[in-house]
mmCIF file of C-alpha atoms in Angstrom:
data_model
loop_
_atom_site.group_PDB
_atom_site.id
_atom_site.type_symbol
_atom_site.label_atom_id
_atom_site.label_comp_id
_atom_site.label_asym_id
_atom_site.label_seq_id
_atom_site.Cartn_x
_atom_site.Cartn_y
_atom_site.Cartn_z
ATOM 1 C CA MET B 291 -35.669 -6.967 -4.500
ATOM 2 C CA SER B 292 -33.098 -4.522 -3.102
ATOM 3 C CA GLU B 293 -34.092 -0.964 -2.300
ATOM 4 C CA SER B 294 -32.539 2.156 -3.796
ATOM 5 C CA VAL B 295 -32.739 5.883 -3.204
ATOM 6 C CA ILE B 296 -32.147 8.972 -5.344
ATOM 7 C CA ALA B 297 -29.700 11.538 -3.941
ATOM 8 C CA THR B 298 -29.286 14.976 -5.532
ATOM 9 C CA CYS B 299 -25.965 16.865 -5.477
ATOM 10 C CA SER B 300 -26.356 20.337 -3.984
ATOM 11 C CA GLY B 301 -23.597 21.667 -6.245
ATOM 12 C CA CYS B 302 -24.439 20.556 -9.799
ATOM 13 C CA LYS B 303 -27.948 19.130 -9.140
ATOM 14 C CA THR B 304 -26.965 15.738 -10.559
ATOM 15 C CA SER B 305 -29.206 12.878 -9.403
ATOM 16 C CA ILE B 306 -27.484 9.663 -8.320
ATOM 17 C CA GLU B 307 -29.181 6.331 -7.649
ATOM 18 C CA ALA B 308 -27.615 4.433 -4.748
ATOM 19 C CA GLY B 309 -28.324 0.916 -3.487
ATOM 20 C CA GLU B 310 -29.216 -0.043 0.056
ATOM 21 C CA GLU B 311 -25.589 -0.772 0.987
ATOM 22 C CA TYR B 312 -24.792 2.964 0.690
ATOM 23 C CA PHE B 313 -27.647 4.326 2.824
ATOM 24 C CA GLY B 314 -26.382 6.790 5.437
ATOM 25 C CA GLU B 315 -22.997 7.256 3.757
ATOM 26 C CA ASP B 316 -21.158 10.245 2.290
ATOM 27 C CA ALA B 317 -20.313 9.933 -1.401
ATOM 28 C CA LYS B 318 -18.582 12.047 -4.043
ATOM 29 C CA CYS B 319 -20.620 13.430 -6.923
ATOM 30 C CA PRO B 320 -19.304 11.867 -10.176
ATOM 31 C CA GLN B 321 -19.827 15.154 -12.020
ATOM 32 C CA CYS B 322 -18.420 17.894 -9.752
ATOM 33 C CA GLY B 323 -16.713 15.877 -6.990
ATOM 34 C CA LYS B 324 -18.695 17.534 -4.186
ATOM 35 C CA THR B 325 -19.542 15.408 -1.152
ATOM 36 C CA LEU B 326 -23.191 14.481 -0.795
ATOM 37 C CA TYR B 327 -25.104 12.433 1.768
ATOM 38 C CA ILE B 328 -26.959 9.287 0.665
ATOM 39 C CA PRO B 329 -30.164 9.341 2.744
ATOM 40 C CA TYR B 330 -32.224 6.454 3.950
ATOM 41 C CA PRO B 331 -35.512 5.945 2.080
ATOM 42 C CA GLU B 332 -38.709 7.146 3.655
ATOM 43 C CA PRO B 333 -40.459 4.372 5.633
ATOM 44 C CA LYS B 334 -43.294 2.863 3.628
ATOM 45 C CA ASP B 335 -46.773 2.012 4.860
ATOM 46 C CA ILE B 336 -46.229 3.530 8.296
ATOM 47 C CA SER B 337 -49.541 4.134 9.978
ATOM 48 C CA PRO B 338 -50.013 7.508 11.716
ATOM 49 C CA ILE B 339 -50.891 5.701 14.924
ATOM 50 C CA ILE B 340 -47.463 4.061 15.124
ATOM 51 C CA SER B 341 -45.315 5.871 17.667
ATOM 52 C CA LYS B 342 -41.885 7.357 16.957
ATOM 53 C CA LYS B 343 -40.372 4.777 19.260
ATOM 54 C CA SER B 344 -41.522 1.940 16.974
ATOM 55 C CA ILE B 345 -40.041 3.669 13.888
ATOM 56 C CA ASN B 346 -36.589 3.997 15.446
ATOM 57 C CA LYS B 347 -34.324 1.477 17.094
ATOM 58 C CA ALA B 348 -30.923 1.383 18.751
ATOM 59 C CA CYS B 349 -27.910 0.224 16.769
ATOM 60 C CA PRO B 350 -26.676 -3.057 18.308
ATOM 61 C CA TYR B 351 -23.055 -1.959 17.754
ATOM 62 C CA CYS B 352 -22.874 1.661 18.938
ATOM 63 C CA GLY B 353 -26.252 2.169 20.643
ATOM 64 C CA GLU B 354 -27.173 5.255 18.613
ATOM 65 C CA THR B 355 -30.758 5.768 17.413
ATOM 66 C CA ILE B 356 -31.421 4.764 13.806
ATOM 67 C CA LEU B 357 -34.455 3.904 11.673
ATOM 68 C CA SER B 358 -35.968 0.470 12.167
ATOM 69 C CA VAL B 359 -35.665 -0.188 8.409
ATOM 70 C CA ALA B 360 -31.992 0.862 8.295
ATOM 71 C CA LYS B 361 -29.644 -1.606 6.625
ATOM 72 C CA LYS B 362 -26.571 0.213 7.893
ATOM 73 C CA CYS B 363 -25.852 2.440 10.890
ATOM 74 C CA LYS B 364 -25.121 6.035 9.867
ATOM 75 C CA HIS B 365 -23.146 6.602 13.077
ATOM 76 C CA CYS B 366 -20.683 3.709 13.266
ATOM 77 C CA GLY B 367 -20.919 2.465 9.664
ATOM 78 C CA GLU B 368 -21.728 -1.151 10.539
ATOM 79 C CA PHE B 369 -24.100 -3.130 8.322
ATOM 80 C CA LEU B 370 -27.162 -4.460 10.110
ATOM 81 C CA ASP B 371 -28.146 -6.854 7.342
ATOM 82 C CA ASP B 372 -26.093 -10.044 7.539
ATOM 83 C CA LYS B 373 -26.451 -10.744 3.810
ATOM 84 C CA ILE B 374 -25.025 -7.363 2.886
ATOM 85 C CA LYS B 375 -22.267 -7.625 5.501
ATOM 86 C CA ASN B 376 -21.160 -11.017 4.198
ATOM 87 C CA SER B 377 -21.225 -9.960 0.544
ATOM 88 C CA ILE B 378 -19.336 -6.627 0.626
ATOM 89 C CA GLY B 379 -18.002 -6.302 4.177
ATOM 90 C CA SER B 380 -18.580 -3.606 6.755
ATOM 91 C CA LYS B 381 -16.632 -0.787 5.065
ATOM 92 C CA SER B 382 -18.291 1.663 2.730
ATOM 93 C CA PHE B 383 -17.566 1.287 -0.982
ATOM 94 C CA TYR B 384 -17.177 5.034 -1.331
ATOM 95 C CA LYS B 385 -14.652 5.363 1.489
ATOM 96 C CA LYS B 386 -12.182 3.111 -0.301
ATOM 97 C CA SER B 387 -11.212 5.923 -2.668
ATOM 98 C CA ILE B 388 -7.617 7.116 -2.301
ATOM 99 C CA ASP B 389 -6.966 10.654 -3.495
ATOM 100 C CA LEU B 390 -3.377 10.828 -4.771
ATOM 101 C CA GLY B 391 -3.804 14.024 -6.790
ATOM 102 C CA LEU B 392 -1.275 15.970 -4.733
ATOM 103 C CA ALA B 393 1.260 13.139 -4.935
ATOM 104 C CA LEU B 394 0.788 12.986 -8.715
ATOM 105 C CA LEU B 395 1.728 16.667 -8.946
ATOM 106 C CA ILE B 396 4.613 16.525 -6.460
ATOM 107 C CA CYS B 397 6.327 13.424 -7.904
ATOM 108 C CA PRO B 398 7.251 14.862 -11.345
ATOM 109 C CA THR B 399 8.051 18.216 -9.713
ATOM 110 C CA LEU B 400 10.640 16.595 -7.433
ATOM 111 C CA PHE B 401 12.282 14.785 -10.340
ATOM 112 C CA LEU B 402 12.256 18.070 -12.273
ATOM 113 C CA PHE B 403 14.243 19.726 -9.469
ATOM 114 C CA PHE B 404 16.684 16.806 -9.584
ATOM 115 C CA CYS B 405 17.229 17.558 -13.271
ATOM 116 C CA TRP B 406 17.751 21.266 -12.626
ATOM 117 C CA TYR B 407 20.043 21.110 -9.607
ATOM 118 C CA TYR B 408 21.754 17.688 -9.722
ATOM 119 C CA ILE B 409 22.525 16.896 -13.360
ATOM 120 C CA PRO B 410 24.410 20.208 -14.065
ATOM 121 C CA THR B 411 26.838 19.425 -11.216
ATOM 122 C CA LEU B 412 28.020 16.189 -12.840
ATOM 123 C CA ARG B 413 31.219 15.886 -14.836
ATOM 124 C CA MET B 414 31.203 14.118 -18.177
ATOM 125 C CA TYR B 415 33.102 11.132 -16.743
ATOM 126 C CA GLN B 416 30.197 10.686 -14.298
ATOM 127 C CA ASN B 417 27.904 9.930 -17.253
ATOM 128 C CA PRO B 418 25.211 12.601 -16.745
ATOM 129 C CA GLY B 419 23.268 11.285 -19.753
ATOM 130 C CA ALA B 420 22.675 7.913 -18.106
ATOM 131 C CA GLN B 421 21.658 9.545 -14.828
ATOM 132 C CA LEU B 422 19.242 11.862 -16.634
ATOM 133 C CA THR B 423 17.684 8.808 -18.297
ATOM 134 C CA LEU B 424 17.378 7.098 -14.916
ATOM 135 C CA ILE B 425 15.580 10.114 -13.438
ATOM 136 C CA ALA B 426 13.166 10.201 -16.377
ATOM 137 C CA LEU B 427 12.419 6.476 -16.073
ATOM 138 C CA LEU B 428 11.871 6.697 -12.309
ATOM 139 C CA ASN B 429 9.439 9.558 -12.814
ATOM 140 C CA LEU B 430 7.612 7.580 -15.494
ATOM 141 C CA PHE B 431 7.219 4.388 -13.447
ATOM 142 C CA ILE B 432 6.349 6.050 -10.131
ATOM 143 C CA THR B 433 3.746 8.275 -11.798
ATOM 144 C CA ALA B 434 2.242 5.247 -13.559
ATOM 145 C CA ILE B 435 2.047 3.339 -10.266
ATOM 146 C CA LEU B 436 0.351 6.259 -8.490
ATOM 147 C CA ILE B 437 -2.186 6.570 -11.309
ATOM 148 C CA ALA B 438 -2.969 2.844 -11.220
ATOM 149 C CA VAL B 439 -3.355 2.790 -7.424
ATOM 150 C CA GLU B 440 -5.639 5.830 -7.360
ATOM 151 C CA TYR B 441 -7.737 4.729 -10.334
ATOM 152 C CA ASN B 442 -8.213 1.282 -8.821
ATOM 153 C CA SER B 443 -9.689 2.895 -5.707
ATOM 154 C CA PHE B 444 -12.046 5.268 -7.498
ATOM 155 C CA THR B 445 -15.669 4.236 -7.963
ATOM 156 C CA LEU B 446 -18.505 5.694 -9.966
ATOM 157 C CA THR B 447 -21.834 4.940 -8.227
ATOM 158 C CA GLY B 448 -20.659 1.412 -7.579
ATOM 159 C CA LYS B 449 -19.983 0.555 -11.252
ATOM 160 C CA LYS B 450 -16.763 -0.440 -12.980
ATOM 161 C CA ASN B 451 -15.079 2.318 -14.983
ATOM 162 C CA GLU B 452 -14.308 1.991 -18.696
ATOM 163 C CA TYR B 453 -10.585 1.299 -18.225
ATOM 164 C CA SER B 454 -8.734 -0.897 -15.789
ATOM 165 C CA ALA B 455 -5.887 0.229 -13.539
ATOM 166 C CA ALA B 456 -3.503 -1.935 -15.586
ATOM 167 C CA LYS B 457 -4.492 -0.152 -18.808
ATOM 168 C CA TRP B 458 -3.835 3.253 -17.256
ATOM 169 C CA PHE B 459 -0.465 1.978 -15.994
ATOM 170 C CA PHE B 460 0.725 0.732 -19.391
ATOM 171 C CA LEU B 461 -0.680 3.744 -21.253
ATOM 172 C CA THR B 462 1.271 6.016 -18.891
ATOM 173 C CA ILE B 463 4.440 3.999 -19.488
ATOM 174 C CA LEU B 464 4.011 4.142 -23.273
ATOM 175 C CA CYS B 465 3.123 7.839 -23.625
ATOM 176 C CA TRP B 466 3.621 9.677 -20.335
ATOM 177 C CA ILE B 467 3.529 13.243 -21.662
ATOM 178 C CA ILE B 468 0.007 12.744 -23.079
ATOM 179 C CA VAL B 469 -1.543 10.190 -20.705
ATOM 180 C CA TYR B 470 -0.403 11.924 -17.505
ATOM 181 C CA PRO B 471 -2.305 15.198 -18.175
ATOM 182 C CA ALA B 472 -5.216 13.224 -19.670
ATOM 183 C CA TYR B 473 -5.623 11.209 -16.476
ATOM 184 C CA MET B 474 -5.405 14.328 -14.306
ATOM 185 C CA TYR B 475 -8.426 15.580 -16.243
ATOM 186 C CA CYS B 476 -10.323 12.268 -16.341
ATOM 187 C CA ARG B 477 -9.979 11.706 -12.568
ATOM 188 C CA SER B 478 -12.692 14.329 -12.058
ATOM 189 C CA LYS B 479 -15.152 11.820 -13.560
ATOM 190 C CA TYR B 480 -14.350 9.279 -10.859
ATOM 191 C CA GLY B 481 -14.620 11.508 -7.781
ATOM 192 C CA GLY B 482 -11.239 13.290 -7.827
ATOM 193 C CA LYS B 483 -10.394 16.904 -8.594
ATOM 194 C CA ASN B 484 -9.575 18.127 -12.091
ATOM 195 C CA LEU B 485 -5.822 18.903 -12.041
ATOM 196 C CA LEU B 486 -5.311 19.237 -15.790
ATOM 197 C CA PHE B 487 -3.796 22.755 -15.739
ATOM 198 C CA GLY B 488 -1.066 21.898 -13.238
ATOM 199 C CA ALA B 489 -0.347 18.581 -14.959
ATOM 200 C CA ILE B 490 0.115 20.254 -18.372
ATOM 201 C CA ILE B 491 2.608 22.766 -16.954
ATOM 202 C CA ILE B 492 4.590 20.063 -15.139
ATOM 203 C CA ALA B 493 4.571 17.734 -18.167
ATOM 204 C CA ILE B 494 5.827 20.460 -20.524
ATOM 205 C CA LEU B 495 8.532 21.598 -18.091
ATOM 206 C CA PHE B 496 9.720 18.051 -17.395
ATOM 207 C CA ALA B 497 9.737 16.892 -21.012
ATOM 208 C CA GLY B 498 11.361 20.147 -22.181
ATOM 209 C CA THR B 499 14.042 19.974 -19.479
ATOM 210 C CA VAL B 500 14.934 16.365 -20.285
ATOM 211 C CA CYS B 501 15.124 17.082 -24.019
ATOM 212 C CA MET B 502 17.264 20.240 -23.658
ATOM 213 C CA MET B 503 19.609 18.597 -21.151
ATOM 214 C CA SER B 504 19.997 15.544 -23.390
ATOM 215 C CA ILE B 505 20.933 17.784 -26.332
ATOM 216 C CA ALA B 506 23.396 19.753 -24.189
ATOM 217 C CA ILE B 507 25.015 16.598 -22.827
ATOM 218 C CA GLN B 508 25.337 15.129 -26.316
ATOM 219 C CA LYS B 509 26.880 18.386 -27.592
ATOM 220 C CA ASN B 510 29.444 18.426 -24.775
ATOM 221 C CA ASP B 511 30.228 14.774 -25.472
ATOM 222 C CA ASN B 512 30.798 15.522 -29.152
ATOM 223 C CA ASP B 513 33.010 18.506 -28.303
ATOM 224 C CA ILE B 514 35.156 16.357 -26.013
ATOM 225 C CA ASP B 515 35.464 13.655 -28.702
ATOM 226 C CA GLN B 516 36.516 16.278 -31.241
ATOM 227 C CA LYS B 517 39.176 17.693 -28.910
ATOM 228 C CA ILE B 518 40.504 14.205 -28.251
ATOM 229 C CA ARG B 519 40.766 13.509 -31.985
ATOM 230 C CA GLU B 520 42.547 16.859 -32.556
ATOM 231 C CA ALA B 521 45.030 16.048 -29.772
ATOM 232 C CA GLN B 522 45.667 12.606 -31.245
ATOM 233 C CA ASN B 523 46.311 14.147 -34.670
ATOM 234 C CA LEU B 524 48.844 16.601 -33.198
ATOM 235 C CA LEU B 525 50.661 13.816 -31.404
ATOM 236 C CA SER B 526 50.806 11.651 -34.528
ATOM 237 C CA LYS B 527 52.538 14.381 -36.575
#
């Protein structure tokens, strides 16, 4: 039967149960996101007459002193149990998380600046409407990819989360203005930082800019068509 240990977050006092493969590792609290250390369990049935030297041993990989019962070295991160090493590898499950929160805020912001400073410089014959649509689609797909990549890397005490990365990707594609801020809030449950406030501002600005520019472009297009028809009527008289 595998061993487990209870670690308590110093920030929100949440207790987390971790298996033996996480002993000696740093993890993120699923509630507040604060880093906490997963300790090794206290040695059991150790007689007082046993010396400190017999309790500790040297790691065969880095030579640092560790507990004799340690399954993984807290210094170099190598697993000492061959069964564990073969089943999940020598890298920590928690360290696989990729925090893309900053990229998720910067990406729509960059496309927003493209809308503000690039689209107004285009002439009507350069089809600004199509280029505005392209910018919006690029923002949608790149944001969805970043969300899927980050979500796929997040873990919650070693358990699968309720949605898959593919579901987040397609939900973002289908309804970006709602799913994007929702994910920036939900990522705090998986070890990331809650970025809901910034995401709401960016989503409103981006969606509002695209809508207003689309209306303005369509109005200019209609005005040009009307002037062309008026000119054709004058020439036909």
